[in-house]
Coordinates of C-alpha atoms and ligand atoms in Angstrom, one line a residue:
Chain A
X518 CA 61.4 -37.2 -87.5
X519 CA 60.0 -33.8 -85.4
X520 CA 57.7 -33.5 -89.0
X521 CA 56.0 -36.2 -88.3
X522 CA 55.0 -35.7 -84.3
X523 CA 51.2 -34.4 -83.3
X524 CA 52.2 -31.8 -80.8
X525 CA 53.4 -27.7 -81.3
X526 CA 52.4 -26.5 -84.6
X527 CA 49.4 -27.2 -86.1
X528 CA 49.8 -26.8 -89.6
X529 CA 51.8 -29.9 -89.7
X530 CA 49.9 -33.0 -90.8
X531 CA 49.1 -34.8 -87.4
X532 CA 50.1 -39.1 -87.4
X533 CA 52.0 -40.6 -90.1
X534 CA 50.6 -42.5 -93.0
X535 CA 51.5 -46.6 -92.4
X536 CA 52.3 -48.9 -95.9
X537 CA 52.6 -52.6 -95.0
X538 CA 53.3 -54.5 -97.7
X539 CA 53.0 -58.6 -98.5
X540 CA 54.3 -58.2 -94.8
X541 CA 54.6 -61.8 -93.6
X542 CA 55.7 -63.9 -89.8
X543 CA 57.1 -67.7 -89.9
X544 CA 57.0 -69.3 -86.3
X545 CA 59.5 -71.9 -86.1
X546 CA 58.8 -72.9 -82.8
X547 CA 60.1 -77.3 -82.4
X548 CA 59.6 -78.7 -85.1
X549 CA 55.4 -76.8 -85.5
X550 CA 55.4 -74.4 -88.4
X551 CA 53.3 -71.0 -87.6
X552 CA 52.4 -68.6 -89.8
X553 CA 51.4 -65.9 -87.7
X554 CA 51.1 -63.6 -90.8
X555 CA 50.7 -64.1 -94.1
X556 CA 51.7 -61.6 -96.9
X557 CA 49.6 -59.1 -95.2
X558 CA 49.0 -55.3 -97.0
X559 CA 47.8 -52.0 -96.3
X560 CA 47.7 -48.1 -96.0
X561 CA 47.3 -45.9 -93.0
X562 CA 46.2 -42.8 -93.6
X563 CA 48.5 -39.7 -92.1
X564 CA 45.4 -39.4 -88.6
X565 CA 43.7 -42.3 -89.1
X566 CA 41.6 -44.5 -87.1
X567 CA 42.1 -48.5 -88.2
X568 CA 41.3 -51.5 -86.1
X569 CA 41.8 -55.0 -86.6
X570 CA 39.7 -57.2 -85.4
X571 CA 40.3 -60.7 -85.5
X572 CA 39.2 -63.9 -83.0
X573 CA 42.3 -65.3 -81.5
X574 CA 45.2 -66.0 -82.9
X575 CA 45.3 -64.2 -85.9
X576 CA 47.8 -62.1 -86.4
X577 CA 47.3 -58.9 -84.3
X578 CA 49.6 -58.7 -82.5
X579 CA 52.1 -60.4 -84.0
X580 CA 51.0 -58.0 -87.2
X581 CA 52.7 -54.7 -84.0
X582 CA 55.1 -56.8 -83.0
X583 CA 56.3 -56.7 -86.7
X584 CA 55.4 -52.4 -87.7
X585 CA 57.4 -51.7 -83.9
X586 CA 59.6 -53.1 -84.8
X587 CA 59.1 -55.6 -81.7
X588 CA 59.7 -58.7 -84.3
X589 CA 61.9 -58.7 -87.7
X590 CA 59.5 -59.5 -90.4
X591 CA 59.7 -63.2 -92.2
X592 CA 59.2 -60.7 -95.7
X593 CA 57.6 -57.7 -96.4
X594 CA 58.2 -54.9 -95.2
X595 CA 56.1 -52.0 -93.8
X596 CA 57.4 -47.5 -94.2
X597 CA 56.4 -45.9 -90.8
X598 CA 56.1 -42.4 -91.5
X599 CA 58.4 -42.7 -94.8
X600 CA 60.8 -45.2 -92.5
X601 CA 60.5 -48.3 -93.3
X602 CA 60.9 -51.2 -90.1
X603 CA 63.1 -53.1 -91.5
X604 CA 65.8 -50.7 -93.3
X605 CA 65.2 -47.9 -90.0
X606 CA 63.9 -49.5 -87.6
X607 CA 65.3 -47.1 -84.7
X608 CA 63.8 -44.2 -87.0
X609 CA 60.8 -45.5 -87.0
X610 CA 61.0 -46.2 -82.7
X611 CA 61.2 -41.9 -82.3
X612 CA 57.6 -41.5 -83.6
X613 CA 55.0 -45.2 -82.4
X614 CA 54.9 -45.8 -79.3
X615 CA 53.0 -49.4 -79.1
X616 CA 50.4 -50.1 -75.3
X617 CA 50.8 -53.5 -74.7
X618 CA 48.5 -55.9 -74.6
X619 CA 49.1 -56.4 -70.4
X620 CA 49.0 -52.9 -69.1
X621 CA 52.8 -52.8 -69.1
X622 CA 53.6 -50.1 -65.5
X623 CA 56.2 -49.9 -63.5
X624 CA 53.9 -50.8 -60.4
X625 CA 56.1 -50.0 -57.6
X626 CA 55.7 -46.3 -59.1
X627 CA 52.8 -43.6 -59.0
X628 CA 51.1 -42.8 -62.5
X629 CA 53.9 -39.4 -62.3
X630 CA 57.4 -40.9 -62.4
X631 CA 55.3 -43.8 -64.7
X632 CA 54.6 -41.4 -67.3
X633 CA 58.4 -39.5 -66.6
X634 CA 59.7 -42.2 -67.0
X635 CA 58.7 -42.9 -70.6
X636 CA 59.7 -39.2 -71.0
X637 CA 62.6 -39.7 -70.0
X638 CA 63.5 -42.7 -72.0
X639 CA 61.9 -41.5 -75.1
X640 CA 64.3 -38.5 -74.4
X641 CA 63.3 -36.0 -72.8
X642 CA 64.7 -33.8 -69.8
X643 CA 63.6 -33.4 -66.2
X644 CA 62.8 -30.3 -67.5
X645 CA 60.0 -31.6 -70.6
X646 CA 59.2 -34.8 -68.3
X647 CA 57.9 -32.6 -65.7
X648 CA 55.5 -30.9 -68.3
X649 CA 54.6 -33.3 -70.5
X650 CA 53.8 -35.3 -67.6
X651 CA 51.4 -32.7 -66.5
X652 CA 50.2 -32.6 -69.1
X653 CA 48.7 -35.8 -70.0
X654 CA 47.5 -36.2 -66.6
X655 CA 45.6 -33.8 -67.1
X656 CA 44.6 -35.3 -71.0
X657 CA 43.3 -38.8 -69.9
X658 CA 42.0 -36.9 -66.1
X659 CA 44.6 -38.7 -64.8
X660 CA 45.2 -35.9 -61.5
X661 CA 43.2 -37.9 -58.9
X662 CA 46.1 -40.1 -59.1
X663 CA 49.0 -38.7 -59.9
X664 CA 50.0 -39.9 -57.3
X665 CA 49.3 -42.9 -55.9
X666 CA 50.8 -45.8 -56.7
X667 CA 50.4 -47.7 -60.2
X668 CA 50.0 -51.0 -58.0
X669 CA 46.9 -49.8 -56.3
X670 CA 45.4 -48.5 -59.4
X671 CA 42.1 -51.2 -60.5
X672 CA 42.1 -52.5 -63.6
X673 CA 40.7 -49.6 -65.7
X674 CA 43.1 -47.2 -64.3
X675 CA 46.1 -49.3 -65.0
X676 CA 44.5 -48.7 -68.7
X677 CA 44.4 -45.4 -68.5
X678 CA 47.8 -45.5 -67.4
X679 CA 49.3 -47.3 -69.9
X680 CA 47.9 -45.3 -73.1
X681 CA 48.7 -41.7 -70.6
X682 CA 52.7 -43.3 -71.1
X683 CA 51.7 -44.0 -74.9
X684 CA 51.3 -40.3 -75.6
X685 CA 53.4 -39.4 -73.3
X686 CA 56.3 -40.1 -76.0
X687 CA 54.4 -38.3 -78.1
X688 CA 53.1 -40.0 -81.1
X689 CA 52.7 -40.3 -84.6
X690 CA 50.9 -43.4 -84.5
X691 CA 49.9 -45.2 -81.5
X692 CA 49.9 -48.9 -81.6
X693 CA 46.7 -49.8 -79.1
X694 CA 46.7 -53.8 -78.6
X695 CA 43.6 -55.1 -76.7
X696 CA 43.4 -51.2 -74.6
X697 CA 39.8 -52.2 -72.5
X698 CA 40.3 -55.8 -72.7
X699 CA 38.9 -57.1 -68.9
X700 CA 37.3 -53.9 -67.9
X701 CA 33.7 -53.4 -66.7
X702 CA 31.8 -52.1 -69.1
X703 CA 31.8 -48.6 -67.7
X704 CA 35.1 -48.3 -67.7
X705 CA 35.8 -50.0 -71.2
X706 CA 32.5 -46.0 -72.5
X707 CA 35.1 -44.1 -70.4
X708 CA 38.3 -45.3 -71.9
X709 CA 36.1 -45.1 -75.2
X710 CA 35.8 -41.0 -74.9
X711 CA 39.7 -41.0 -74.0
X712 CA 40.5 -43.5 -76.6
X713 CA 38.4 -41.4 -79.0
X714 CA 40.1 -38.4 -78.2
X715 CA 42.3 -38.8 -80.0
X716 CA 41.4 -38.9 -83.5
X717 CA 43.3 -37.2 -85.7
X718 CA 45.6 -35.8 -83.5
X719 CA 47.5 -39.1 -84.2
X720 CA 47.6 -42.3 -86.5
X721 CA 46.0 -45.3 -84.4
X722 CA 46.4 -48.5 -84.9
X723 CA 43.9 -50.9 -82.3
X724 CA 43.0 -54.5 -81.9
X725 CA 40.2 -55.4 -79.6
X726 CA 37.5 -58.5 -79.3
X727 CA 34.8 -55.2 -78.5
X728 CA 33.1 -54.8 -81.4
X729 CA 30.4 -52.0 -80.5
X730 CA 34.4 -50.6 -79.6
X731 CA 35.4 -51.0 -83.4
X732 CA 32.4 -49.3 -84.7
X733 CA 31.5 -46.1 -82.4
X734 CA 36.3 -45.6 -83.3
X735 CA 37.2 -46.3 -85.9
X736 CA 37.6 -44.8 -89.5
X737 CA 38.2 -48.5 -90.8
X738 CA 38.7 -51.3 -90.1
X739 CA 40.8 -54.6 -91.9
X740 CA 39.6 -58.3 -90.3
X741 CA 42.2 -60.6 -89.8
X742 CA 41.1 -64.6 -90.3
X743 CA 45.2 -67.3 -89.7
X744 CA 47.1 -64.1 -90.1
X745 CA 45.4 -63.5 -94.1
X746 CA 43.4 -60.2 -94.2
X747 CA 40.2 -60.7 -95.6
X748 CA 38.6 -57.3 -95.8
X749 CA 38.3 -54.6 -95.4
X750 CA 36.5 -50.8 -94.9
X751 CA 34.1 -49.0 -92.7
X752 CA 32.2 -50.2 -90.4
X753 CA 28.8 -49.8 -93.5
X754 CA 31.1 -51.4 -96.6
X755 CA 31.4 -54.6 -94.2
X756 CA 28.6 -54.8 -93.7
X757 CA 26.7 -54.1 -97.5
X758 CA 29.8 -56.4 -98.3
X759 CA 27.7 -59.3 -95.9
X760 CA 24.6 -57.5 -96.6
X761 CA 23.8 -57.5 -92.4
X762 CA 23.2 -54.7 -90.3
X763 CA 25.4 -54.8 -87.3
X764 CA 29.5 -54.5 -87.5
X765 CA 29.3 -57.9 -85.1
X766 CA 27.8 -60.3 -87.6
X767 CA 29.3 -58.7 -90.3
X768 CA 32.6 -59.8 -88.7
X769 CA 30.8 -63.2 -88.2
X770 CA 30.5 -63.9 -91.9
X771 CA 33.4 -62.8 -92.9
X772 CA 36.0 -64.8 -89.9
X773 CA 33.9 -68.1 -90.4
X774 CA 34.0 -67.6 -95.5
X775 CA 35.3 -70.1 -96.3
X776 CA 38.7 -69.4 -98.7
X777 CA 38.2 -66.1 -100.1
X778 CA 40.5 -63.2 -99.6
X779 CA 40.5 -59.6 -100.8
Chain B
X611 CA 69.8 -56.4 -82.5
X612 CA 71.5 -56.6 -86.3
X613 CA 68.7 -53.9 -87.7
X614 CA 69.9 -52.2 -84.7
X615 CA 74.2 -52.1 -85.0
X616 CA 72.8 -51.3 -88.8
X617 CA 70.9 -47.9 -87.6
X618 CA 73.2 -46.8 -86.0
X619 CA 75.0 -45.8 -88.5
X620 CA 72.9 -44.5 -91.2
X621 CA 73.9 -40.5 -91.3
X622 CA 69.9 -39.7 -90.9
X623 CA 68.7 -40.5 -87.9
X624 CA 72.4 -39.7 -86.3
X625 CA 71.6 -36.4 -86.8
X626 CA 68.1 -36.4 -87.1
X627 CA 67.2 -37.5 -83.5
X628 CA 70.7 -36.2 -80.3
X629 CA 68.7 -38.2 -78.5
X630 CA 69.8 -41.5 -79.4
X631 CA 74.1 -40.3 -77.8
X632 CA 76.8 -41.3 -75.6
X633 CA 75.1 -39.1 -73.0
X634 CA 71.7 -39.8 -73.6
X635 CA 72.2 -43.3 -72.6
X636 CA 73.9 -42.3 -69.7
X637 CA 71.1 -41.0 -68.9
X638 CA 69.0 -43.9 -69.9
X639 CA 70.7 -46.3 -67.3
X640 CA 69.9 -43.7 -65.0
X641 CA 66.6 -43.2 -65.5
X642 CA 66.2 -47.0 -65.5
X643 CA 68.6 -47.1 -62.3
X644 CA 66.1 -45.4 -60.7
X645 CA 63.2 -46.5 -61.0
X646 CA 64.9 -50.5 -60.5
X647 CA 66.2 -49.3 -57.5
X648 CA 62.3 -48.0 -55.7
X649 CA 60.5 -50.6 -57.3
X650 CA 62.9 -52.5 -54.5
X651 CA 63.1 -49.8 -52.2
X652 CA 58.9 -49.9 -52.1
X653 CA 58.6 -53.2 -51.6
X654 CA 59.3 -53.3 -47.4
X655 CA 59.0 -56.7 -47.7
X656 CA 63.0 -57.0 -49.2
X657 CA 63.7 -54.5 -45.7
X658 CA 62.9 -57.1 -44.0
X659 CA 64.7 -60.1 -46.6
X660 CA 67.9 -58.1 -47.1
X661 CA 68.0 -56.0 -43.9
X662 CA 65.4 -58.1 -41.7
X663 CA 66.6 -61.7 -40.9
X664 CA 70.3 -60.8 -42.0
X665 CA 70.9 -58.2 -38.5
X666 CA 68.4 -60.5 -36.5
X667 CA 70.7 -63.6 -37.8
X668 CA 73.7 -62.3 -37.4
X669 CA 73.1 -60.1 -33.4
X670 CA 71.1 -63.9 -32.6
X671 CA 73.9 -66.4 -33.5
X672 CA 76.6 -64.1 -32.2
X673 CA 74.5 -63.8 -28.5
X674 CA 73.0 -67.2 -28.0
X675 CA 76.4 -69.1 -30.2
X676 CA 79.4 -67.1 -29.7
X677 CA 79.9 -67.6 -25.8
X678 CA 80.3 -72.1 -26.7
X679 CA 80.6 -72.7 -29.5
X680 CA 83.9 -73.9 -30.4
X681 CA 86.4 -73.1 -33.2
X682 CA 85.7 -69.3 -33.0
X683 CA 82.9 -69.2 -34.8
X684 CA 80.2 -67.7 -34.2
X685 CA 82.3 -64.7 -33.1
X686 CA 82.1 -61.1 -35.2
X687 CA 85.3 -61.9 -37.2
X688 CA 84.5 -65.4 -38.1
X689 CA 79.6 -64.7 -38.4
X690 CA 80.1 -61.7 -40.4
X691 CA 81.7 -62.0 -42.9
X692 CA 79.2 -65.1 -43.5
X693 CA 76.6 -63.4 -42.7
X694 CA 77.4 -60.7 -44.8
X695 CA 77.8 -63.2 -47.3
X696 CA 74.3 -64.9 -47.5
X697 CA 72.4 -62.2 -47.1
X698 CA 73.4 -61.0 -50.6
X699 CA 71.5 -63.1 -51.5
X700 CA 68.7 -61.3 -51.1
X701 CA 69.0 -59.0 -53.0
X702 CA 69.4 -61.4 -55.8
X703 CA 66.1 -62.5 -54.6
X704 CA 64.6 -59.2 -55.4
X705 CA 66.4 -58.4 -58.7
X706 CA 65.2 -61.6 -60.0
X707 CA 61.4 -61.1 -58.9
X708 CA 61.8 -57.6 -60.5
X709 CA 63.3 -58.3 -64.3
X710 CA 60.4 -61.4 -64.3
X711 CA 57.4 -60.1 -63.7
X712 CA 58.8 -56.8 -65.8
X713 CA 58.9 -59.4 -69.0
X714 CA 55.9 -60.5 -67.6
X715 CA 54.1 -57.8 -67.1
X716 CA 54.7 -56.6 -71.5
X717 CA 56.9 -54.1 -69.1
X718 CA 60.1 -54.6 -70.7
X719 CA 57.9 -54.8 -74.1
X720 CA 57.1 -52.1 -74.0
X721 CA 60.7 -50.4 -73.5
X722 CA 61.6 -52.1 -75.8
X723 CA 60.3 -50.2 -79.1
X724 CA 62.3 -47.5 -77.0
X725 CA 66.0 -45.5 -77.4
X726 CA 66.9 -48.6 -74.5
X727 CA 69.7 -51.3 -75.8
X728 CA 70.4 -54.2 -74.0
X729 CA 73.3 -53.4 -72.0
X730 CA 71.3 -50.5 -70.8
X731 CA 69.0 -52.3 -69.6
X732 CA 71.0 -54.4 -67.8
X733 CA 73.2 -52.4 -66.8
X734 CA 69.9 -50.8 -64.9
X735 CA 69.5 -53.6 -63.3
X736 CA 72.6 -54.8 -62.6
X737 CA 73.8 -50.9 -60.4
X738 CA 71.5 -50.5 -58.1
X739 CA 71.0 -54.2 -57.5
X740 CA 74.8 -54.3 -56.7
X741 CA 74.1 -50.8 -54.9
X742 CA 71.8 -51.9 -52.7
X743 CA 73.7 -55.7 -52.0
X744 CA 76.6 -53.1 -50.7
X745 CA 74.9 -51.4 -48.6
X746 CA 73.9 -54.9 -47.1
X747 CA 77.5 -55.7 -46.7
X748 CA 77.7 -51.6 -45.3
X749 CA 75.1 -52.4 -42.6
X750 CA 76.2 -55.5 -41.2
X751 CA 79.5 -55.5 -40.6
X752 CA 78.1 -51.7 -38.8
X753 CA 75.6 -54.1 -36.0
X754 CA 78.9 -56.2 -36.2
X755 CA 81.0 -53.0 -35.0
X756 CA 78.1 -51.9 -32.4
X757 CA 77.9 -55.8 -31.6
X758 CA 81.4 -56.0 -30.6
X759 CA 82.1 -52.1 -29.5
X760 CA 78.7 -53.1 -26.5
X761 CA 80.6 -57.2 -25.6
X762 CA 84.0 -55.2 -25.4
X763 CA 85.2 -57.3 -28.8
X764 CA 86.5 -54.8 -30.6
X765 CA 90.0 -55.8 -31.6
X766 CA 89.4 -56.3 -35.7
X767 CA 87.6 -51.8 -36.0
X768 CA 90.2 -51.1 -37.8
X769 CA 91.2 -50.3 -40.7
X770 CA 90.3 -53.7 -41.7
X771 CA 86.6 -53.2 -41.6
X772 CA 86.8 -51.3 -45.2
X773 CA 89.1 -54.2 -47.2
X774 CA 86.4 -56.5 -46.0
X775 CA 83.5 -55.2 -47.7
X776 CA 85.3 -54.1 -50.1
X777 CA 86.8 -58.2 -50.7
X778 CA 83.0 -59.0 -50.5
X779 CA 82.4 -56.8 -54.3
X780 CA 82.4 -59.7 -56.7
X781 CA 80.2 -62.2 -54.9
X782 CA 77.8 -59.2 -54.3
X783 CA 78.5 -59.0 -58.7
X784 CA 77.6 -62.3 -59.3
X785 CA 74.5 -62.8 -57.5
X786 CA 72.8 -60.0 -58.5
X787 CA 74.0 -61.7 -62.6
X788 CA 72.6 -64.2 -60.8
X789 CA 69.2 -62.4 -60.5
X790 CA 69.2 -61.4 -63.9
X791 CA 70.2 -64.4 -65.9
X792 CA 67.5 -66.0 -63.6
X793 CA 64.8 -63.1 -64.1
X794 CA 65.5 -63.2 -68.4
X795 CA 65.0 -67.0 -68.2
X796 CA 62.3 -68.4 -66.0
X797 CA 59.4 -66.7 -64.8
X798 CA 58.3 -65.3 -62.4
X799 CA 56.5 -68.6 -61.1
X800 CA 59.5 -70.6 -61.6
X801 CA 62.4 -67.9 -61.1
X802 CA 62.2 -67.4 -56.8
X803 CA 62.3 -71.6 -56.7
X804 CA 65.5 -71.2 -58.3
X805 CA 66.5 -68.3 -56.0
X806 CA 65.6 -70.4 -52.8
X807 CA 68.6 -72.4 -54.1
X808 CA 71.0 -70.5 -54.2
X809 CA 69.9 -69.0 -50.9
X810 CA 70.1 -72.4 -49.2
X811 CA 73.4 -73.4 -51.5
X812 CA 75.0 -70.1 -49.9
X813 CA 74.0 -70.8 -46.9
X814 CA 75.3 -74.2 -46.1
X815 CA 77.9 -74.4 -48.3
X816 CA 79.8 -70.9 -47.7
X817 CA 80.7 -72.8 -43.8
X818 CA 79.3 -68.8 -42.6
X819 CA 77.6 -70.8 -39.4
X820 CA 79.5 -75.0 -40.2
X821 CA 82.4 -75.5 -38.8
X822 CA 84.2 -76.3 -42.9
X823 CA 87.1 -77.9 -41.2
X824 CA 85.1 -80.8 -39.8
X825 CA 84.5 -81.7 -43.6
X826 CA 86.1 -84.1 -46.2
X827 CA 88.6 -82.9 -47.8
X828 CA 87.2 -83.2 -51.0
X829 CA 84.1 -82.0 -50.3
X830 CA 85.3 -78.6 -48.7
X831 CA 87.3 -78.4 -51.4
X832 CA 84.0 -78.1 -53.5
X833 CA 82.3 -75.7 -51.4
X834 CA 85.9 -73.6 -52.1
X835 CA 84.8 -73.6 -55.6
X836 CA 82.0 -72.1 -55.4
X837 CA 82.2 -68.0 -54.7
X838 CA 79.5 -68.4 -51.2
X839 CA 82.3 -70.0 -49.7
X840 CA 86.0 -68.9 -51.7
X841 CA 84.1 -65.1 -50.1
X842 CA 83.6 -66.4 -46.4
X843 CA 87.0 -67.9 -46.3
X844 CA 88.1 -64.7 -48.0
X845 CA 86.3 -61.7 -45.8
X846 CA 88.1 -63.9 -42.6
X847 CA 91.4 -63.3 -44.2
X848 CA 91.3 -59.9 -43.8
X849 CA 89.1 -59.6 -40.7
X850 CA 91.6 -61.2 -38.7
X851 CA 94.6 -60.1 -39.4
X852 CA 96.4 -62.5 -41.2
X853 CA 98.7 -62.2 -44.2
X854 CA 97.4 -62.1 -48.0
X855 CA 98.6 -65.0 -49.8
X856 CA 98.5 -65.7 -53.0
X857 CA 96.8 -69.1 -52.4
X858 CA 94.9 -68.2 -49.5
X859 CA 93.0 -65.3 -49.7
X860 CA 94.1 -64.0 -53.7
X861 CA 92.9 -66.7 -54.9
X862 CA 89.5 -67.0 -53.1
X863 CA 89.1 -63.3 -54.1
X864 CA 90.1 -64.8 -58.0
X865 CA 87.4 -67.3 -56.8
X866 CA 84.3 -65.1 -56.6
X867 CA 85.9 -62.7 -59.6
X868 CA 84.9 -65.9 -62.0
X869 CA 81.5 -66.5 -61.1
X870 CA 81.7 -62.8 -61.6
X871 CA 82.7 -62.0 -64.8
X872 CA 81.1 -65.4 -65.8
X873 CA 78.3 -64.2 -64.3
X874 CA 77.5 -61.6 -66.6
X875 CA 78.7 -62.7 -70.1
X876 CA 75.4 -64.7 -68.9
X877 CA 73.1 -63.0 -67.7
X878 CA 74.3 -60.4 -70.6
X879 CA 73.6 -63.6 -73.1
X880 CA 70.1 -64.3 -71.5
X881 CA 68.9 -61.0 -71.3
X882 CA 69.5 -60.7 -74.7
X883 CA 68.9 -64.3 -77.2
X884 CA 66.2 -65.3 -74.3
X885 CA 63.9 -62.1 -72.7
X886 CA 64.3 -59.7 -76.5
X887 CA 64.0 -62.6 -78.5
X888 CA 61.0 -64.1 -76.8
X889 CA 58.9 -60.5 -77.3
X890 CA 59.2 -60.5 -80.8
Ligands
ATP1209 N1 56.8 -66.0 -80.0 C1 55.9 -66.8 -80.8 N2 56.4 -67.8 -81.5 C2 55.3 -68.8 -81.8 N3 54.7 -68.8 -82.3 C3 53.4 -67.9 -81.5 C4 54.4 -66.4 -81.5 N4 53.5 -65.5 -80.9 C5 52.5 -65.8 -81.9 N5 52.8 -67.2 -81.9 C6 51.7 -67.7 -82.7 O1 50.4 -66.6 -83.8 C7 49.4 -67.1 -83.8 C8 49.3 -65.3 -84.5 O2 48.8 -65.3 -83.3 P1 48.7 -63.1 -82.2 O3 48.7 -63.1 -80.9 O4 49.6 -62.2 -83.5 O5 47.3 -63.1 -82.4 P2 46.5 -62.6 -82.0 O6 45.7 -61.8 -83.3 O7 47.4 -60.8 -81.0 O8 45.8 -62.8 -80.2 P3 45.1 -62.3 -80.1 O9 43.9 -62.0 -79.9 O10 44.3 -63.6 -79.1 O11 45.3 -61.6 -79.1 C9 48.6 -67.6 -82.9 O12 48.5 -69.0 -83.4 C10 50.1 -67.8 -82.7 O13 49.6 -68.9 -81.1
MG1210 MG1 46.9 -60.2 -79.3

């Protein structure tokens, strides 16, 4: 499994590829059936920065849940770094980390303790955990809050900690579900700098409602509408396809377009 | 969950990662338990509720009522087990709050993608909870001992104190797993309300400060079938130095143990089939 991890030997490929084939999730709650994700097929290259866009309820979080093995697909499968989420979920877990839509930090633990806890739960021993925590604290510029309890941090710092907690497990694939949700413009920009530093280090799948964020960071984007992939490509390709100049206009055109999928 | 089992059998994965071994499981439980303990103990209010309130009640009730109440209800050997059993419910409350908050903040969702197994989570919550609950009981008894020394009523402070503490272990276990059960099932808005029902029940139905002898026999039997009164009565029996009969003391211990086992099963099911499933 080490061969797909990014840290250490620079000669190794950075990040791992994702191949999604017909991934479908149907929720049945009460008498209601929701097709949250509908036959998603998509390939993401190792080391690629990929953004998944879509309006509320488009199925982005559900896609991430299936790719991370949290939720079993109703149909279809996906391989991450060569491991199938359906058949080898534990192997998949070793190479991914999800930074969820909520901050998901241990509130009464300090920044450092949160990081060491993650490292330990993902299999590092005490010494390795401390070293990794120090490394990530430097990388994410968390030094001045390292000994503060998470609940005393502002939203922006909590988000940063949340991403740091993902990075410390040395994932080959990192899922960032709305990492800048609820942040002010400055905090968001700061976080972009941090996130863009990950480019090429690890495969990143990002979801966001801030289109400038997707535009600034991603190599390619996918737009989901009603659980289906409506469009896929670089910002330039999506704009060319819709005859628009800005990603936001392309997004609106694609998200409101009737019928046709990719 | 079934996926997990399949994958455990897969030789490539088993060989490829040492972190899935048995020893690693123990390490994960310890790490998570350390986190649980810190989350609870770093909240100053937990000391107020888990220690402050019961100790004040113990000392105040003893000081105010021991000389006048009938039947020795507020003598230390009667009052201490009652207060100890009551105070354990606050540990239950804190476990409930922690588990439900871990669900709503998606902290658990994040960890569901870690190598943690369901039993690792449940043990990681339960072990610190049980230890905190036991500490509460020990501190209650130590306080009573000091109060007894000061007032000179120290006749029960002897070898009986250890078994008296020990016989409350089942009810503490039951409380902690009720905490995991409520925390797994209910939101952090609803869970505290439900916990306060159990706290009130422990206050009123345990006979901690109410003479159960004056109640109707049927109601008393009902209370004895609940873990609260059974635990209090068991603790009192030990302290009194009475013979531990099968139909008396051991029956009370058995009632509490049955609740503990039941709650362990329910809490594990709730965690596995509700807490874990809702993240899907
Ligand atoms: N556990 C669940 N049970 C039933 N329906 C669900 C569940 N989770 C998601 N859904 C439904 O699936 C659809 C897709 O939800 P999802 O959370 O993936 O959307 P999203 O793209 O992440 O939206 P947002 O931008 O609001 O986060 C929605 O209609 C949602 O109501
Ligand atoms: Mg979402």
